[in-house]
CSV table of N, CA and C in Angstrom, one decimal:
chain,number,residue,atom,x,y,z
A,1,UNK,N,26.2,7.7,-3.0
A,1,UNK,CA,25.8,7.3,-4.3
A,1,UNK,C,24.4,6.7,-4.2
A,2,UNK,N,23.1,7.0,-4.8
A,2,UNK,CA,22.2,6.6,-5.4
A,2,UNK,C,22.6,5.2,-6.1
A,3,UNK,N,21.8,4.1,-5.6
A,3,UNK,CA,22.1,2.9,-6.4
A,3,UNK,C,20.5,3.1,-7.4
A,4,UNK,N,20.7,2.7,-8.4
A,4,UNK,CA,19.5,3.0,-9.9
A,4,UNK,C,18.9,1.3,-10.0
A,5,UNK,N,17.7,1.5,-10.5
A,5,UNK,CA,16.4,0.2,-10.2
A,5,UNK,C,17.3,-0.6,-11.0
A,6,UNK,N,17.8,-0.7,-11.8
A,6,UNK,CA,18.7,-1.5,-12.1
A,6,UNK,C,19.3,-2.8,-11.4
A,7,UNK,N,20.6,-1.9,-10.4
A,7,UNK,CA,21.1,-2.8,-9.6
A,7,UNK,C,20.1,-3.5,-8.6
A,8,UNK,N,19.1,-2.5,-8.0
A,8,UNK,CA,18.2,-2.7,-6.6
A,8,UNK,C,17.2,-4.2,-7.9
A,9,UNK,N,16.7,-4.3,-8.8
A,9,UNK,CA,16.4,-5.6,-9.8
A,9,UNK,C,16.9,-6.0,-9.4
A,10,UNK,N,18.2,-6.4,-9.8
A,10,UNK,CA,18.9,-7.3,-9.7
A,10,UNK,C,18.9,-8.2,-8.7
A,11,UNK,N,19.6,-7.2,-7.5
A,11,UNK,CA,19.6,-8.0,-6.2
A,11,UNK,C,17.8,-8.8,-5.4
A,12,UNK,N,16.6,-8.2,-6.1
A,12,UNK,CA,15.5,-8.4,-5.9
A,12,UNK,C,15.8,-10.2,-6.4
A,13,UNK,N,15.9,-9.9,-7.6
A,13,UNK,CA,16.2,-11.3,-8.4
A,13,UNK,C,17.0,-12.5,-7.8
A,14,UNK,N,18.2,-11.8,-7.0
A,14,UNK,CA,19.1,-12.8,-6.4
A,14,UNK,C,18.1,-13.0,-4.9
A,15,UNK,N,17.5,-12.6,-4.9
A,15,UNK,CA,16.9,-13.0,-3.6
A,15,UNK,C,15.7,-14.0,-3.9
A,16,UNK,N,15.0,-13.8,-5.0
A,16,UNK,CA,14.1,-14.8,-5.0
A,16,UNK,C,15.0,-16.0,-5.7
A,17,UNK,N,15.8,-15.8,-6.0
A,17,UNK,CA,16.8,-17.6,-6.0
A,17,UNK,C,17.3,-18.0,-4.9
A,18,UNK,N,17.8,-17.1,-3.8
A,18,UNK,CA,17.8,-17.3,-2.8
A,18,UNK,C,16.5,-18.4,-2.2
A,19,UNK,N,15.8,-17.9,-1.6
A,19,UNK,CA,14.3,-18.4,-1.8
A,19,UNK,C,14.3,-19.8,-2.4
A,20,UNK,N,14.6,-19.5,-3.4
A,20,UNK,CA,13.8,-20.6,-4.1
A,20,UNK,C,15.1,-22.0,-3.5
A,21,UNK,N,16.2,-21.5,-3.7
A,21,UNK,CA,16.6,-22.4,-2.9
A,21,UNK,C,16.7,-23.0,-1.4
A,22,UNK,N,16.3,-22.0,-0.6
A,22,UNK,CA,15.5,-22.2,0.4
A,22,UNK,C,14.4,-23.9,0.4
A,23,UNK,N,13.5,-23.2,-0.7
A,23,UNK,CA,12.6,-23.7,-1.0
A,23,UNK,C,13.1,-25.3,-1.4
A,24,UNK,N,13.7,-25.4,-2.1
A,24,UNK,CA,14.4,-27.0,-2.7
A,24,UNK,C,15.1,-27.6,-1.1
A,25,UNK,N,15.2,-26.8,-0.7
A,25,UNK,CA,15.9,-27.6,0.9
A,25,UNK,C,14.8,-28.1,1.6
A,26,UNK,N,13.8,-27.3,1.9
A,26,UNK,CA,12.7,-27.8,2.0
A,26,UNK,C,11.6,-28.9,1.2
A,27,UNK,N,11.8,-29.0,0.5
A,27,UNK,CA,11.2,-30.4,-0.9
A,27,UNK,C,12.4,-30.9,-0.6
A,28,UNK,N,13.7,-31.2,0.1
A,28,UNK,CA,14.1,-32.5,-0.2
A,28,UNK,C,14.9,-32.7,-1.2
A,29,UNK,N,14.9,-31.8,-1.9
A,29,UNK,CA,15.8,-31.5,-3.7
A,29,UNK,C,17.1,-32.2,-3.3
A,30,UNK,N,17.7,-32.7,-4.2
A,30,UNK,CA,18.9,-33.4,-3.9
A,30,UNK,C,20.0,-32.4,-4.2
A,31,UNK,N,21.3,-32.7,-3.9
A,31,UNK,CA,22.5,-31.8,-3.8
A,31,UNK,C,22.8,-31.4,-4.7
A,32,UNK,N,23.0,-32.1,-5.3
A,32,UNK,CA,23.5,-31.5,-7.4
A,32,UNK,C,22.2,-30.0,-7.5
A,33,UNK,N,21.3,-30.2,-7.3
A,33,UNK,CA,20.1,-29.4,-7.6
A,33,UNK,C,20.4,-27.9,-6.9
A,34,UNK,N,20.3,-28.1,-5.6
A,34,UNK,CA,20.9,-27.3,-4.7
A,34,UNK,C,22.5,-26.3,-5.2
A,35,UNK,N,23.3,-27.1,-4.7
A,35,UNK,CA,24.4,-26.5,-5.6
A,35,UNK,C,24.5,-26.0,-6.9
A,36,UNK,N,23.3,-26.8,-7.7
A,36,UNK,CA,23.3,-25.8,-9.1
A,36,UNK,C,22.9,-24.4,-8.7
A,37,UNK,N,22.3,-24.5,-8.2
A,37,UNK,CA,21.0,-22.8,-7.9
A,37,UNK,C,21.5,-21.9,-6.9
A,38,UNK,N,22.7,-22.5,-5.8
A,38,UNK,CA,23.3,-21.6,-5.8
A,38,UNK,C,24.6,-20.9,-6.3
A,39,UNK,N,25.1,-21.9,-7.0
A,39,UNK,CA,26.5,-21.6,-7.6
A,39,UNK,C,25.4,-20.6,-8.5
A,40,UNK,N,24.7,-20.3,-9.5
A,40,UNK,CA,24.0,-19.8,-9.9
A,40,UNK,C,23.4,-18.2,-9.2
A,41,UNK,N,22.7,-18.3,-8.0
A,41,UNK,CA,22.9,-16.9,-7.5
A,41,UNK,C,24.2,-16.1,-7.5
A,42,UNK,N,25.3,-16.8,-6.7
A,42,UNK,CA,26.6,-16.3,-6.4
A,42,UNK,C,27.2,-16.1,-8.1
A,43,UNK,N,26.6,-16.5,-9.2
A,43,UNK,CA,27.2,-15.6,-10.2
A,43,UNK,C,26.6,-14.4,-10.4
A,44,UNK,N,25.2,-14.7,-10.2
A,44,UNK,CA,24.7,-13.4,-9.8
A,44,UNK,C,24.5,-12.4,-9.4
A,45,UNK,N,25.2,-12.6,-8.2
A,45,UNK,CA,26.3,-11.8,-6.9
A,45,UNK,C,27.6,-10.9,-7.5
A,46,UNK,N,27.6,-11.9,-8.0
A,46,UNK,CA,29.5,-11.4,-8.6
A,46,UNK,C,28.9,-10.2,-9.7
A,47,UNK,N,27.8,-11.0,-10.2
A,47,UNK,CA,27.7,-9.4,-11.6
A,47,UNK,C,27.3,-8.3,-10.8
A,48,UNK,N,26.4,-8.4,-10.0
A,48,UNK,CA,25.5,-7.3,-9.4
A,48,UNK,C,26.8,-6.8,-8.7
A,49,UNK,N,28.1,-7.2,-8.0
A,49,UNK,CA,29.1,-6.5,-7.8
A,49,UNK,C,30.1,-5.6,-8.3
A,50,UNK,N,29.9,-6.3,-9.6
A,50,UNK,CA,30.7,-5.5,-10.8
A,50,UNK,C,29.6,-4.6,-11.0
A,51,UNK,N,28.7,-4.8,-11.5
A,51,UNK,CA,27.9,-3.5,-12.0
A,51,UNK,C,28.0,-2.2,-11.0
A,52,UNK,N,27.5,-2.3,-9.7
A,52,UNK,CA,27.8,-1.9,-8.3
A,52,UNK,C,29.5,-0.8,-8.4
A,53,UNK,N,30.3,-1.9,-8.7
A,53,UNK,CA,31.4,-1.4,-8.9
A,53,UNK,C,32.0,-0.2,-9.5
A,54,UNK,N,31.6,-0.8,-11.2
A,54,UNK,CA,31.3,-0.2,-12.5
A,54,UNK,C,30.9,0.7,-12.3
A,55,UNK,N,29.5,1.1,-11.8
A,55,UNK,CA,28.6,2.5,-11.5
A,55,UNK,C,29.2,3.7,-10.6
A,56,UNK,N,29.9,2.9,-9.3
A,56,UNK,CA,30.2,4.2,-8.7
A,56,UNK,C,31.6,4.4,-9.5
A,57,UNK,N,32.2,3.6,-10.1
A,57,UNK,CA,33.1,4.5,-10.2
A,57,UNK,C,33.4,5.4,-11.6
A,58,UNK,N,32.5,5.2,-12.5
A,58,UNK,CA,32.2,6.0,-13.3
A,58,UNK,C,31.1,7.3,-12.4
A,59,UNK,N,30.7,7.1,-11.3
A,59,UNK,CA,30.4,8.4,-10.8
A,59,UNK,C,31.5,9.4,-10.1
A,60,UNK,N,32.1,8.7,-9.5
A,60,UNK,CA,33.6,9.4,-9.0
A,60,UNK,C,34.4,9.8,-9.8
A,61,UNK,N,34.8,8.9,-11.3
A,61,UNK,CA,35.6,9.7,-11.9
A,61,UNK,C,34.8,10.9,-12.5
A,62,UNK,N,33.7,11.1,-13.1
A,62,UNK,CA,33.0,12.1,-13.3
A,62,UNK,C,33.1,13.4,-12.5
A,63,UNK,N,32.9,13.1,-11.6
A,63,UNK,CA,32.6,14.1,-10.3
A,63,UNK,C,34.9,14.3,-10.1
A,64,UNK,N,35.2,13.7,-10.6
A,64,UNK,CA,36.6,14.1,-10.1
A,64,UNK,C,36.9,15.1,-11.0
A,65,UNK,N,36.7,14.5,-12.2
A,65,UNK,CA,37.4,15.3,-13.4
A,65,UNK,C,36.5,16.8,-13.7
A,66,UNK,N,35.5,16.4,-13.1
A,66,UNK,CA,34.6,18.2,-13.3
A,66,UNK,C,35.2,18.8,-12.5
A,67,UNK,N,36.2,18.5,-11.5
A,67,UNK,CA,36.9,19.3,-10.4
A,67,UNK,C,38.0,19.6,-10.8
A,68,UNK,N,38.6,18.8,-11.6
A,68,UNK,CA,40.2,18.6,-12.1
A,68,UNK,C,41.7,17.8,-11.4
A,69,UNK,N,39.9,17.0,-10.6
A,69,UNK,CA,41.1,16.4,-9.6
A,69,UNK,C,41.7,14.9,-10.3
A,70,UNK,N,42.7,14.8,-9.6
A,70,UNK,CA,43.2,13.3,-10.1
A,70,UNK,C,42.2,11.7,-9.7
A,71,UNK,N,42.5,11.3,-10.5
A,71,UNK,CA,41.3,9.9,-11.0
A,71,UNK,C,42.1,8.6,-10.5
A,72,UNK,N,43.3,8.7,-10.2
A,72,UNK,CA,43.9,7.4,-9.8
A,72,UNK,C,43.3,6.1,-8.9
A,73,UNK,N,43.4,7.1,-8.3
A,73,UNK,CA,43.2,6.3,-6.9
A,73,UNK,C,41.8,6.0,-7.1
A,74,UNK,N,41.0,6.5,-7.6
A,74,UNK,CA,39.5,5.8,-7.9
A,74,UNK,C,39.8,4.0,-8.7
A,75,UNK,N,40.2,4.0,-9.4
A,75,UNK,CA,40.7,3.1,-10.2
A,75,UNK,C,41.3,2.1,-9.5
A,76,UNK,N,42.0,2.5,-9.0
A,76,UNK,CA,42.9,1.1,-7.8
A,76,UNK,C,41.9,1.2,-7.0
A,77,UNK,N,41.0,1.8,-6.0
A,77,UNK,CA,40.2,1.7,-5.4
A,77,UNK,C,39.1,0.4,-5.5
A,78,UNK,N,38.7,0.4,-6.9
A,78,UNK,CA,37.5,-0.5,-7.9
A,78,UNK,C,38.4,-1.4,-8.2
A,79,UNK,N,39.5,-1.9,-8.7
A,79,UNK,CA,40.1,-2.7,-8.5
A,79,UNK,C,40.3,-3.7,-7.4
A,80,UNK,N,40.6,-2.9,-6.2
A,80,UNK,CA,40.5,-3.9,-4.8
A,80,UNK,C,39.2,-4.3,-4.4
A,81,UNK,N,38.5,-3.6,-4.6
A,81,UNK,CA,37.0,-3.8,-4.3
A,81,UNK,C,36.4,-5.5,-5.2
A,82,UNK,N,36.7,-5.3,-6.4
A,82,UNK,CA,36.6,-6.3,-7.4
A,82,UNK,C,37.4,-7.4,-6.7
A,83,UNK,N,38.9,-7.1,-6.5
A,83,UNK,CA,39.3,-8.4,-5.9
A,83,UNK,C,39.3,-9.0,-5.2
A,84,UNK,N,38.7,-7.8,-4.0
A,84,UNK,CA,38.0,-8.7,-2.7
A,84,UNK,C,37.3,-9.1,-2.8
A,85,UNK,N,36.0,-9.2,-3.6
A,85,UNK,CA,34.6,-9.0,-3.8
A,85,UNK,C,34.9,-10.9,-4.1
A,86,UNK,N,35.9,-11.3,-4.4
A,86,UNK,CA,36.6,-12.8,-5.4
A,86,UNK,C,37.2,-13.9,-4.1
């Protein structure tokens, strides 16, 4: 699968929060500050997972059903993925 500028944004984005909290460790930033910013990436994680998710598997059922194959197991597939991903 081709991941689209979209997701590869995204994770660009989660990295410069990354960074930046880097950065607040280095200033000293107090804890509350810190844990804000990264509880904050990691929701940003979580989406960019679901999107991730979301994408391939609207590519696989696509690609299944132009074959006429069965889509199940895609499904429960993206499902585990999502609930590991937790």
């Amino acid at each position: 699968m081709e991941y689209n500028k979209e997701i590869k944004n995204r994770l660009k984005r989660i990295e410069g929060q990354i960074k930046g909290v880097l950065g607040m460790m280095e200033q000293g930033k107090d804890c509350k500050s810190v844990v804000s910013q990264l509880s904050a990436a990691r929701n940003a994680i979580d989406r960019a997972i679901a999107v991730i998710v979301s994408t391939n598997l609207e590519h696989c059922l696509r690609e299944s059903m132009e074959k006429g194959e069965s889509t199940d197991h895609f499904v429960k597939e993206a499902v585990e993925l999502l609930v590991k991903s937790r």
